[in-house]
Short mmCIF file of N, CA, C and O in Angstrom, two decimals:
data_model
loop_
_atom_site.label_atom_id
_atom_site.label_comp_id
_atom_site.label_asym_id
_atom_site.label_seq_id
_atom_site.Cartn_x
_atom_site.Cartn_y
_atom_site.Cartn_z
N UNK A 135 -72.45 -7.95 61.32
CA UNK A 135 -72.13 -6.80 60.54
C UNK A 135 -71.73 -5.66 61.49
O UNK A 135 -72.42 -5.40 62.45
N UNK A 136 -70.62 -5.04 61.14
CA UNK A 136 -70.12 -3.93 61.95
C UNK A 136 -69.68 -2.79 61.04
O UNK A 136 -69.63 -2.95 59.83
N UNK A 137 -69.32 -1.68 61.65
CA UNK A 137 -68.82 -0.54 60.89
C UNK A 137 -67.31 -0.49 60.89
O UNK A 137 -66.65 -1.10 61.76
N UNK A 138 -66.74 0.22 59.94
CA UNK A 138 -65.30 0.45 59.88
C UNK A 138 -65.08 1.96 59.88
O UNK A 138 -65.58 2.66 59.00
N UNK A 139 -64.33 2.45 60.86
CA UNK A 139 -64.07 3.87 61.00
C UNK A 139 -62.59 4.16 60.89
O UNK A 139 -61.77 3.35 61.30
N UNK A 140 -62.27 5.32 60.36
CA UNK A 140 -60.89 5.83 60.37
C UNK A 140 -60.90 7.03 61.32
O UNK A 140 -61.39 8.09 60.96
N UNK A 141 -60.41 6.82 62.52
CA UNK A 141 -60.50 7.86 63.53
C UNK A 141 -61.96 8.08 63.89
O UNK A 141 -62.70 7.15 64.18
N UNK A 142 -62.41 9.34 63.83
CA UNK A 142 -63.79 9.66 64.16
C UNK A 142 -64.72 9.58 62.95
O UNK A 142 -65.93 9.74 63.08
N UNK A 143 -64.16 9.35 61.77
CA UNK A 143 -64.99 9.31 60.56
C UNK A 143 -65.47 7.89 60.27
O UNK A 143 -64.69 6.95 60.23
N UNK A 144 -66.76 7.77 60.00
CA UNK A 144 -67.35 6.48 59.66
C UNK A 144 -67.24 6.29 58.16
O UNK A 144 -67.82 7.05 57.39
N UNK A 145 -66.50 5.26 57.73
CA UNK A 145 -66.32 5.01 56.30
C UNK A 145 -67.26 3.94 55.78
O UNK A 145 -67.79 4.07 54.69
N UNK A 146 -67.43 2.89 56.53
CA UNK A 146 -68.27 1.79 56.06
C UNK A 146 -69.20 1.37 57.19
O UNK A 146 -68.80 1.27 58.34
N UNK A 147 -70.45 1.12 56.86
CA UNK A 147 -71.39 0.56 57.82
C UNK A 147 -71.87 -0.77 57.26
O UNK A 147 -72.00 -0.94 56.05
N UNK A 148 -72.08 -1.71 58.12
CA UNK A 148 -72.61 -2.99 57.67
C UNK A 148 -71.64 -3.85 56.90
O UNK A 148 -71.98 -4.39 55.86
N UNK A 149 -70.41 -3.98 57.40
CA UNK A 149 -69.40 -4.83 56.75
C UNK A 149 -69.38 -6.17 57.47
O UNK A 149 -69.36 -6.24 58.70
N UNK A 150 -69.37 -7.25 56.70
CA UNK A 150 -69.26 -8.58 57.30
C UNK A 150 -67.81 -8.83 57.69
O UNK A 150 -66.90 -8.65 56.87
N UNK A 151 -67.60 -9.27 58.91
CA UNK A 151 -66.27 -9.66 59.40
C UNK A 151 -66.41 -11.01 60.08
O UNK A 151 -67.51 -11.44 60.43
N UNK A 152 -65.28 -11.65 60.27
CA UNK A 152 -65.29 -12.91 61.02
C UNK A 152 -64.65 -12.64 62.38
O UNK A 152 -63.45 -12.45 62.49
N UNK A 153 -65.48 -12.56 63.40
CA UNK A 153 -65.05 -12.31 64.77
C UNK A 153 -66.27 -12.38 65.66
O UNK A 153 -67.40 -12.47 65.18
N UNK A 154 -66.04 -12.33 66.97
CA UNK A 154 -67.19 -12.43 67.85
C UNK A 154 -67.08 -11.46 69.03
O UNK A 154 -65.98 -11.12 69.47
N UNK A 155 -68.27 -11.04 69.48
CA UNK A 155 -68.39 -10.08 70.57
C UNK A 155 -69.49 -10.58 71.50
O UNK A 155 -70.53 -11.04 71.04
N UNK A 156 -69.23 -10.48 72.82
CA UNK A 156 -70.30 -10.73 73.78
C UNK A 156 -70.87 -9.37 74.18
O UNK A 156 -70.55 -8.36 73.56
N UNK A 157 -71.70 -9.33 75.21
CA UNK A 157 -72.33 -8.07 75.61
C UNK A 157 -71.32 -6.98 75.96
O UNK A 157 -71.57 -5.82 75.71
N UNK A 158 -70.20 -7.35 76.56
CA UNK A 158 -69.23 -6.33 76.98
C UNK A 158 -67.78 -6.74 76.77
O UNK A 158 -66.89 -6.19 77.37
N UNK A 159 -67.56 -7.69 75.88
CA UNK A 159 -66.19 -8.19 75.69
C UNK A 159 -65.96 -8.58 74.22
O UNK A 159 -66.81 -9.20 73.59
N UNK A 160 -64.80 -8.18 73.72
CA UNK A 160 -64.39 -8.55 72.37
C UNK A 160 -63.56 -9.82 72.49
O UNK A 160 -62.61 -9.88 73.28
N UNK A 161 -63.88 -10.83 71.74
CA UNK A 161 -63.20 -12.12 71.85
C UNK A 161 -62.13 -12.23 70.77
O UNK A 161 -62.43 -12.17 69.58
N UNK A 162 -60.86 -12.36 71.19
CA UNK A 162 -59.72 -12.59 70.31
C UNK A 162 -59.67 -11.58 69.16
O UNK A 162 -59.63 -11.97 67.98
N UNK A 163 -59.66 -10.31 69.50
CA UNK A 163 -59.76 -9.23 68.51
C UNK A 163 -58.64 -9.26 67.47
O UNK A 163 -58.87 -8.95 66.31
N UNK A 164 -57.43 -9.64 67.83
CA UNK A 164 -56.31 -9.67 66.89
C UNK A 164 -56.51 -10.63 65.74
O UNK A 164 -55.92 -10.47 64.68
N UNK A 165 -57.36 -11.63 65.91
CA UNK A 165 -57.60 -12.62 64.87
C UNK A 165 -58.88 -12.38 64.07
O UNK A 165 -59.25 -13.22 63.25
N UNK A 166 -59.55 -11.27 64.30
CA UNK A 166 -60.74 -10.96 63.49
C UNK A 166 -60.33 -10.80 62.04
O UNK A 166 -59.28 -10.24 61.74
N UNK A 167 -61.14 -11.30 61.14
CA UNK A 167 -60.85 -11.22 59.70
C UNK A 167 -61.76 -10.17 59.05
O UNK A 167 -62.97 -10.20 59.23
N UNK A 168 -61.14 -9.27 58.31
CA UNK A 168 -61.85 -8.17 57.65
C UNK A 168 -61.55 -8.27 56.15
O UNK A 168 -60.40 -8.49 55.76
N UNK A 169 -62.53 -8.07 55.27
CA UNK A 169 -62.29 -8.15 53.83
C UNK A 169 -61.19 -7.17 53.38
O UNK A 169 -61.16 -6.01 53.77
N UNK A 170 -60.31 -7.67 52.55
CA UNK A 170 -59.13 -6.95 52.06
C UNK A 170 -59.50 -5.62 51.39
O UNK A 170 -58.93 -4.58 51.70
N UNK A 171 -60.45 -5.64 50.49
CA UNK A 171 -60.85 -4.42 49.77
C UNK A 171 -61.42 -3.36 50.70
O UNK A 171 -61.16 -2.16 50.53
N UNK A 172 -62.20 -3.77 51.68
CA UNK A 172 -62.78 -2.83 52.63
C UNK A 172 -61.69 -2.17 53.47
O UNK A 172 -61.73 -0.97 53.72
N UNK A 173 -60.70 -2.96 53.87
CA UNK A 173 -59.60 -2.42 54.67
C UNK A 173 -58.84 -1.36 53.88
O UNK A 173 -58.54 -0.28 54.39
N UNK A 174 -58.53 -1.66 52.62
CA UNK A 174 -57.78 -0.70 51.80
C UNK A 174 -58.52 0.61 51.63
O UNK A 174 -57.91 1.68 51.65
N UNK A 175 -59.84 0.56 51.49
CA UNK A 175 -60.61 1.80 51.35
C UNK A 175 -60.59 2.63 52.62
O UNK A 175 -60.42 3.84 52.57
N UNK A 176 -60.73 1.98 53.75
CA UNK A 176 -60.80 2.71 55.03
C UNK A 176 -59.46 3.31 55.41
O UNK A 176 -59.39 4.44 55.86
N UNK A 177 -58.37 2.56 55.20
CA UNK A 177 -57.07 3.08 55.62
C UNK A 177 -56.37 3.83 54.49
O UNK A 177 -55.20 4.16 54.59
N UNK A 178 -57.11 4.12 53.41
CA UNK A 178 -56.68 5.02 52.32
C UNK A 178 -55.45 4.52 51.56
O UNK A 178 -54.52 5.27 51.30
N UNK A 179 -55.44 3.25 51.20
CA UNK A 179 -54.37 2.70 50.37
C UNK A 179 -54.91 2.46 48.97
O UNK A 179 -56.02 2.00 48.80
N UNK A 180 -54.10 2.78 47.96
CA UNK A 180 -54.43 2.44 46.58
C UNK A 180 -53.56 1.27 46.17
O UNK A 180 -52.44 1.12 46.65
N UNK A 181 -54.05 0.46 45.27
CA UNK A 181 -53.37 -0.76 44.88
C UNK A 181 -52.93 -0.69 43.43
O UNK A 181 -53.71 -0.30 42.56
N UNK A 182 -51.66 -1.07 43.18
CA UNK A 182 -51.13 -1.15 41.83
C UNK A 182 -50.58 -2.55 41.62
O UNK A 182 -49.77 -3.03 42.42
N UNK A 183 -51.01 -3.21 40.57
CA UNK A 183 -50.55 -4.57 40.28
C UNK A 183 -49.14 -4.52 39.71
O UNK A 183 -48.87 -3.81 38.75
N UNK A 184 -48.23 -5.29 40.32
CA UNK A 184 -46.84 -5.36 39.86
C UNK A 184 -46.63 -6.61 39.01
O UNK A 184 -46.03 -6.57 37.96
N UNK A 185 -47.14 -7.73 39.51
CA UNK A 185 -47.08 -8.99 38.77
C UNK A 185 -48.36 -9.77 39.06
O UNK A 185 -49.27 -9.24 39.69
N UNK A 186 -48.42 -11.02 38.62
CA UNK A 186 -49.63 -11.82 38.81
C UNK A 186 -50.06 -11.93 40.26
O UNK A 186 -51.24 -11.96 40.57
N UNK A 187 -49.10 -12.02 41.17
CA UNK A 187 -49.46 -12.22 42.57
C UNK A 187 -48.86 -11.17 43.51
O UNK A 187 -48.88 -11.34 44.71
N UNK A 188 -48.35 -10.06 42.97
CA UNK A 188 -47.76 -9.04 43.82
C UNK A 188 -48.38 -7.67 43.51
O UNK A 188 -48.58 -7.32 42.36
N UNK A 189 -48.70 -6.93 44.59
CA UNK A 189 -49.26 -5.60 44.44
C UNK A 189 -48.45 -4.61 45.28
O UNK A 189 -47.79 -5.00 46.24
N UNK A 190 -48.51 -3.36 44.87
CA UNK A 190 -47.90 -2.29 45.65
C UNK A 190 -49.04 -1.45 46.20
O UNK A 190 -49.89 -0.97 45.45
N UNK A 191 -49.05 -1.29 47.51
CA UNK A 191 -50.08 -0.51 48.17
C UNK A 191 -49.48 0.82 48.59
O UNK A 191 -48.43 0.85 49.24
N UNK A 192 -50.13 1.93 48.21
CA UNK A 192 -49.61 3.26 48.51
C UNK A 192 -50.64 4.07 49.28
O UNK A 192 -51.83 3.98 49.03
N UNK A 193 -50.13 4.87 50.18
CA UNK A 193 -50.93 5.85 50.90
C UNK A 193 -50.05 7.06 51.11
O UNK A 193 -48.85 7.01 50.85
N UNK A 194 -50.61 8.17 51.60
CA UNK A 194 -49.77 9.35 51.84
C UNK A 194 -48.69 9.13 52.89
O UNK A 194 -47.74 9.89 52.96
N UNK A 195 -48.81 8.07 53.69
CA UNK A 195 -47.85 7.86 54.77
C UNK A 195 -47.04 6.57 54.68
O UNK A 195 -46.12 6.37 55.45
N UNK A 196 -47.30 5.70 53.71
CA UNK A 196 -46.57 4.44 53.64
C UNK A 196 -46.73 3.78 52.28
O UNK A 196 -47.75 3.93 51.63
N UNK A 197 -45.69 3.02 51.86
CA UNK A 197 -45.72 2.20 50.65
C UNK A 197 -45.35 0.79 51.05
O UNK A 197 -44.35 0.57 51.72
N UNK A 198 -46.17 -0.17 50.65
CA UNK A 198 -45.96 -1.58 51.03
C UNK A 198 -46.11 -2.45 49.79
O UNK A 198 -47.04 -2.26 49.01
N UNK A 199 -45.19 -3.39 49.62
CA UNK A 199 -45.36 -4.42 48.58
C UNK A 199 -45.90 -5.67 49.25
O UNK A 199 -45.39 -6.08 50.29
N UNK A 200 -46.90 -6.26 48.63
CA UNK A 200 -47.60 -7.37 49.25
C UNK A 200 -47.79 -8.50 48.25
O UNK A 200 -48.19 -8.27 47.11
N UNK A 201 -47.48 -9.72 48.68
CA UNK A 201 -47.70 -10.90 47.87
C UNK A 201 -49.11 -11.41 48.16
O UNK A 201 -49.42 -11.77 49.30
N UNK A 202 -49.97 -11.43 47.16
CA UNK A 202 -51.36 -11.82 47.37
C UNK A 202 -51.52 -13.29 47.75
O UNK A 202 -52.54 -13.67 48.33
N UNK A 203 -50.51 -14.11 47.45
CA UNK A 203 -50.57 -15.52 47.84
C UNK A 203 -50.45 -15.68 49.36
O UNK A 203 -50.85 -16.70 49.92
N UNK A 204 -49.90 -14.67 50.04
CA UNK A 204 -49.72 -14.74 51.49
C UNK A 204 -50.96 -14.27 52.25
O UNK A 204 -51.04 -14.41 53.46
N UNK A 205 -51.93 -13.70 51.53
CA UNK A 205 -53.15 -13.24 52.18
C UNK A 205 -54.14 -14.40 52.27
O UNK A 205 -54.30 -15.18 51.33
N UNK A 206 -54.79 -14.50 53.42
CA UNK A 206 -55.76 -15.57 53.62
C UNK A 206 -56.99 -15.36 52.75
O UNK A 206 -57.36 -14.23 52.44
N UNK A 207 -57.61 -16.46 52.37
CA UNK A 207 -58.82 -16.43 51.57
C UNK A 207 -59.92 -17.11 52.35
O UNK A 207 -59.87 -18.31 52.57
N UNK A 208 -60.90 -16.35 52.78
CA UNK A 208 -62.04 -16.89 53.52
C UNK A 208 -63.10 -17.34 52.52
O UNK A 208 -63.35 -16.63 51.54
N UNK A 209 -63.73 -18.50 52.74
CA UNK A 209 -64.71 -18.98 51.76
C UNK A 209 -65.91 -18.04 51.58
O UNK A 209 -66.50 -17.98 50.51
N UNK A 210 -66.29 -17.27 52.61
CA UNK A 210 -67.44 -16.38 52.51
C UNK A 210 -67.05 -14.93 52.27
O UNK A 210 -67.78 -14.19 51.62
N UNK A 211 -65.90 -14.50 52.78
CA UNK A 211 -65.50 -13.10 52.69
C UNK A 211 -64.51 -12.81 51.57
O UNK A 211 -64.27 -11.66 51.24
N UNK A 212 -63.90 -13.82 51.00
CA UNK A 212 -62.86 -13.62 49.98
C UNK A 212 -61.52 -13.34 50.63
O UNK A 212 -61.22 -13.85 51.71
N UNK A 213 -60.69 -12.50 50.01
CA UNK A 213 -59.39 -12.14 50.59
C UNK A 213 -59.62 -11.34 51.86
O UNK A 213 -60.41 -10.39 51.88
N UNK A 214 -58.93 -11.73 52.93
CA UNK A 214 -59.12 -11.08 54.23
C UNK A 214 -57.79 -10.78 54.90
O UNK A 214 -56.78 -11.43 54.62
N UNK A 215 -57.80 -9.77 55.74
CA UNK A 215 -56.66 -9.44 56.60
C UNK A 215 -57.15 -9.47 58.03
O UNK A 215 -58.26 -9.03 58.33
N UNK A 216 -56.31 -9.99 58.93
CA UNK A 216 -56.67 -9.96 60.33
C UNK A 216 -56.29 -8.61 60.91
O UNK A 216 -55.50 -7.86 60.33
N UNK A 217 -56.84 -8.30 62.07
CA UNK A 217 -56.51 -7.04 62.74
C UNK A 217 -55.02 -6.99 63.03
O UNK A 217 -54.37 -5.96 62.86
N UNK A 218 -54.44 -8.13 63.41
CA UNK A 218 -53.00 -8.18 63.68
C UNK A 218 -52.19 -8.00 62.40
O UNK A 218 -51.16 -7.33 62.40
N UNK A 219 -52.65 -8.56 61.28
CA UNK A 219 -51.97 -8.36 59.99
C UNK A 219 -51.93 -6.88 59.62
O UNK A 219 -50.92 -6.38 59.13
N UNK A 220 -53.03 -6.18 59.85
CA UNK A 220 -53.11 -4.75 59.53
C UNK A 220 -52.10 -3.98 60.36
O UNK A 220 -51.41 -3.09 59.85
N UNK A 221 -51.98 -4.34 61.62
CA UNK A 221 -51.00 -3.65 62.47
C UNK A 221 -49.57 -3.97 62.05
O UNK A 221 -48.72 -3.09 61.98
N UNK A 222 -49.30 -5.23 61.71
CA UNK A 222 -47.95 -5.63 61.32
C UNK A 222 -47.54 -5.06 59.96
O UNK A 222 -46.42 -4.60 59.79
N UNK A 223 -48.43 -5.10 58.97
CA UNK A 223 -48.11 -4.65 57.62
C UNK A 223 -48.10 -3.13 57.47
O UNK A 223 -47.23 -2.56 56.81
N UNK A 224 -49.09 -2.47 58.07
CA UNK A 224 -49.29 -1.05 57.81
C UNK A 224 -48.99 -0.15 59.01
O UNK A 224 -49.11 1.07 58.90
N UNK A 225 -48.66 -0.73 60.15
CA UNK A 225 -48.44 0.02 61.40
C UNK A 225 -49.66 0.84 61.78
O UNK A 225 -49.56 1.98 62.23
N UNK A 226 -50.83 0.28 61.60
CA UNK A 226 -52.08 0.95 61.94
C UNK A 226 -52.77 0.14 63.04
O UNK A 226 -53.15 -1.00 62.84
N UNK A 227 -52.90 0.77 64.20
CA UNK A 227 -53.56 0.12 65.32
C UNK A 227 -55.06 0.30 65.20
O UNK A 227 -55.54 1.20 64.51
N UNK A 228 -55.78 -0.56 65.87
CA UNK A 228 -57.23 -0.48 65.83
C UNK A 228 -57.82 -0.94 67.16
O UNK A 228 -57.15 -1.61 67.95
N UNK A 229 -59.05 -0.57 67.37
CA UNK A 229 -59.78 -1.00 68.57
C UNK A 229 -61.24 -1.16 68.20
O UNK A 229 -61.70 -0.65 67.17
N UNK A 230 -61.97 -1.87 69.05
CA UNK A 230 -63.40 -2.05 68.81
C UNK A 230 -64.17 -1.13 69.72
O UNK A 230 -63.89 -1.03 70.91
N UNK A 231 -65.14 -0.41 69.16
CA UNK A 231 -65.97 0.50 69.94
C UNK A 231 -67.36 -0.11 70.08
O UNK A 231 -68.05 -0.34 69.08
N UNK A 232 -67.76 -0.36 71.32
CA UNK A 232 -69.11 -0.89 71.56
C UNK A 232 -70.16 0.18 71.29
O UNK A 232 -71.25 -0.12 70.83
N UNK A 233 -69.83 1.44 71.59
CA UNK A 233 -70.78 2.53 71.40
C UNK A 233 -71.18 2.67 69.93
O UNK A 233 -72.35 2.84 69.60
N UNK A 234 -70.18 2.61 69.03
CA UNK A 234 -70.45 2.75 67.60
C UNK A 234 -70.61 1.39 66.92
O UNK A 234 -70.97 1.34 65.75
N UNK A 235 -70.31 0.34 67.63
CA UNK A 235 -70.30 -1.03 67.10
C UNK A 235 -69.49 -1.07 65.80
O UNK A 235 -69.97 -1.44 64.72
N UNK A 236 -68.23 -0.63 65.94
CA UNK A 236 -67.35 -0.51 64.78
C UNK A 236 -65.90 -0.74 65.19
O UNK A 236 -65.53 -0.56 66.35
N UNK A 237 -65.10 -1.11 64.20
CA UNK A 237 -63.65 -1.17 64.38
C UNK A 237 -63.12 0.21 64.01
O UNK A 237 -63.42 0.73 62.94
N UNK A 238 -62.34 0.78 64.90
CA UNK A 238 -61.80 2.12 64.68
C UNK A 238 -60.31 2.00 64.40
O UNK A 238 -59.55 1.55 65.25
N UNK A 239 -59.89 2.39 63.19
CA UNK A 239 -58.49 2.36 62.80
C UNK A 239 -57.86 3.71 63.08
O UNK A 239 -58.45 4.75 62.79
N UNK A 240 -56.66 3.70 63.63
CA UNK A 240 -55.92 4.94 63.92
C UNK A 240 -55.05 5.27 62.71
O UNK A 240 -53.84 5.04 62.72
N UNK A 241 -55.67 5.83 61.68
CA UNK A 241 -54.97 6.16 60.44
C UNK A 241 -54.27 7.50 60.63
O UNK A 241 -54.91 8.48 61.04
N UNK A 242 -52.97 7.57 60.32
CA UNK A 242 -52.27 8.86 60.46
C UNK A 242 -52.86 9.92 59.53
O UNK A 242 -53.18 9.64 58.39
N UNK A 243 -53.03 11.11 60.06
CA UNK A 243 -53.54 12.23 59.27
C UNK A 243 -52.38 12.90 58.56
O UNK A 243 -51.35 13.17 59.16
N UNK A 244 -52.54 13.15 57.29
CA UNK A 244 -51.53 13.86 56.52
C UNK A 244 -52.16 15.18 56.10
O UNK A 244 -53.13 15.20 55.36
N UNK A 245 -51.61 16.26 56.58
CA UNK A 245 -52.15 17.58 56.26
C UNK A 245 -51.29 18.20 55.18
O UNK A 245 -50.11 18.44 55.39
N UNK A 246 -51.88 18.42 54.03
CA UNK A 246 -51.14 18.97 52.90
C UNK A 246 -51.17 20.50 52.95
O UNK A 246 -52.18 21.10 53.25
N UNK A 247 -50.04 21.09 52.62
CA UNK A 247 -49.98 22.53 52.49
C UNK A 247 -49.97 23.30 53.79
O UNK A 247 -49.95 24.50 53.78
N UNK A 248 -49.98 22.63 54.91
CA UNK A 248 -49.95 23.33 56.18
C UNK A 248 -48.57 23.21 56.79
O UNK A 248 -48.00 22.14 56.87
N UNK A 249 -48.08 24.31 57.25
CA UNK A 249 -46.78 24.33 57.91
C UNK A 249 -46.96 24.95 59.28
O UNK A 249 -47.89 25.71 59.50
N UNK A 250 -46.07 24.66 60.16
CA UNK A 250 -46.14 25.33 61.45
C UNK A 250 -45.72 26.78 61.27
O UNK A 250 -45.10 27.16 60.29
N UNK A 251 -46.06 27.61 62.25
CA UNK A 251 -45.76 29.03 62.12
C UNK A 251 -44.25 29.28 62.07
O UNK A 251 -43.80 30.27 61.53
N UNK A 252 -43.46 28.38 62.62
CA UNK A 252 -42.01 28.55 62.57
C UNK A 252 -41.46 28.34 61.16
O UNK A 252 -40.45 28.89 60.80
N UNK A 253 -42.12 27.54 60.34
CA UNK A 253 -41.64 27.23 59.00
C UNK A 253 -42.10 28.23 57.94
O UNK A 253 -41.57 28.26 56.85
N UNK A 254 -43.12 29.03 58.26
CA UNK A 254 -43.65 29.96 57.27
C UNK A 254 -42.67 31.10 57.03
O UNK A 254 -42.17 31.70 57.97
N UNK A 255 -42.43 31.41 55.79
CA UNK A 255 -41.55 32.55 55.51
C UNK A 255 -42.29 33.85 55.83
O UNK A 255 -43.52 33.92 55.71
N UNK A 256 -41.60 34.86 56.24
CA UNK A 256 -42.27 36.13 56.55
C UNK A 256 -42.79 36.79 55.28
O UNK A 256 -42.24 36.62 54.19
N UNK A 257 -43.86 37.57 55.43
CA UNK A 257 -44.42 38.31 54.31
C UNK A 257 -43.68 39.64 54.21
O UNK A 257 -43.66 40.42 55.15
N UNK A 258 -43.06 39.89 53.07
CA UNK A 258 -42.28 41.11 52.87
C UNK A 258 -43.08 42.04 51.96
O UNK A 258 -43.37 41.71 50.82
N UNK A 259 -43.42 43.21 52.48
CA UNK A 259 -44.21 44.17 51.73
C UNK A 259 -43.37 45.30 51.14
O UNK A 259 -43.88 46.08 50.34
N UNK A 260 -42.12 45.37 51.53
CA UNK A 260 -41.26 46.44 51.03
C UNK A 260 -41.05 46.28 49.53
O UNK A 260 -40.82 45.19 49.03
N UNK A 261 -41.12 47.40 48.82
CA UNK A 261 -40.88 47.39 47.40
C UNK A 261 -42.11 47.11 46.55
O UNK A 261 -42.05 47.20 45.33
N UNK A 262 -43.22 46.74 47.17
CA UNK A 262 -44.45 46.50 46.41
C UNK A 262 -45.15 47.83 46.14
O UNK A 262 -45.14 48.73 46.98
N UNK A 263 -45.75 47.96 44.96
CA UNK A 263 -46.44 49.22 44.67
C UNK A 263 -47.70 49.36 45.53
O UNK A 263 -48.34 48.38 45.87
N UNK A 264 -48.03 50.57 45.87
CA UNK A 264 -49.23 50.84 46.64
C UNK A 264 -50.36 51.14 45.67
O UNK A 264 -50.22 51.96 44.77
N UNK A 265 -51.47 50.47 45.84
CA UNK A 265 -52.61 50.62 44.93
C UNK A 265 -53.75 51.24 45.70
O UNK A 265 -54.14 50.75 46.76
N UNK A 266 -54.29 52.30 45.16
CA UNK A 266 -55.45 52.96 45.77
C UNK A 266 -56.71 52.46 45.09
O UNK A 266 -56.81 52.49 43.85
N UNK A 267 -57.70 52.03 45.85
CA UNK A 267 -58.94 51.55 45.23
C UNK A 267 -59.78 52.72 44.74
O UNK A 267 -59.67 53.82 45.25
N UNK A 268 -60.62 52.48 43.72
CA UNK A 268 -61.52 53.54 43.26
C UNK A 268 -62.55 53.86 44.34
O UNK A 268 -62.74 53.09 45.28
N UNK A 269 -63.23 54.99 44.18
CA UNK A 269 -64.24 55.39 45.16
C UNK A 269 -65.42 54.44 45.21
O UNK A 269 -66.06 54.30 46.23
N UNK A 270 -65.74 53.79 44.10
CA UNK A 270 -66.88 52.89 44.04
C UNK A 270 -66.46 51.63 43.27
O UNK A 270 -65.84 51.72 42.22
N UNK A 271 -66.79 50.44 43.82
CA UNK A 271 -66.51 49.22 43.09
C UNK A 271 -67.59 48.19 43.40
O UNK A 271 -68.30 48.30 44.39
N UNK A 272 -67.73 47.20 42.54
CA UNK A 272 -68.72 46.13 42.74
C UNK A 272 -68.00 44.81 42.62
O UNK A 272 -66.96 44.68 41.99
N UNK A 273 -68.57 43.84 43.22
CA UNK A 273 -68.03 42.48 43.13
C UNK A 273 -69.14 41.46 43.09
O UNK A 273 -70.24 41.70 43.60
N UNK A 274 -68.90 40.36 42.47
CA UNK A 274 -69.90 39.29 42.37
C UNK A 274 -69.33 38.08 43.10
O UNK A 274 -68.20 37.69 42.92
N UNK A 275 -70.19 37.52 43.91
CA UNK A 275 -69.79 36.33 44.66
C UNK A 275 -70.47 35.14 44.06
O UNK A 275 -71.61 35.11 43.76
#
């Protein structure tokens, strides 16, 4: 059982995966198998069924159509994706951290509503009425 992290955030602890680790070495990391549903939650993809065996996976940074018949089915874990499959399908790299005993996915951050200072329009105060506050006022927080 290991953890699944997205960057520095820990999303899942105690997830069963198929892979092996020695005291200081990860063995064949690209072929580790991780449950499909757990991967989708950590890398922030939502699933929409298109047909009996096809789904559309959406995230703020990518849209992928996936045939469920092409996904491996592990007898104990169910539908699984390998670490290499995740990199090939979603362009998300990962590494194993011995310190956290977790797989760390490098999920792109999407910042909504933030622009660089060069893109912000200037604040124009000309033509706005000037309002004088009363001598005494109260506010509730």
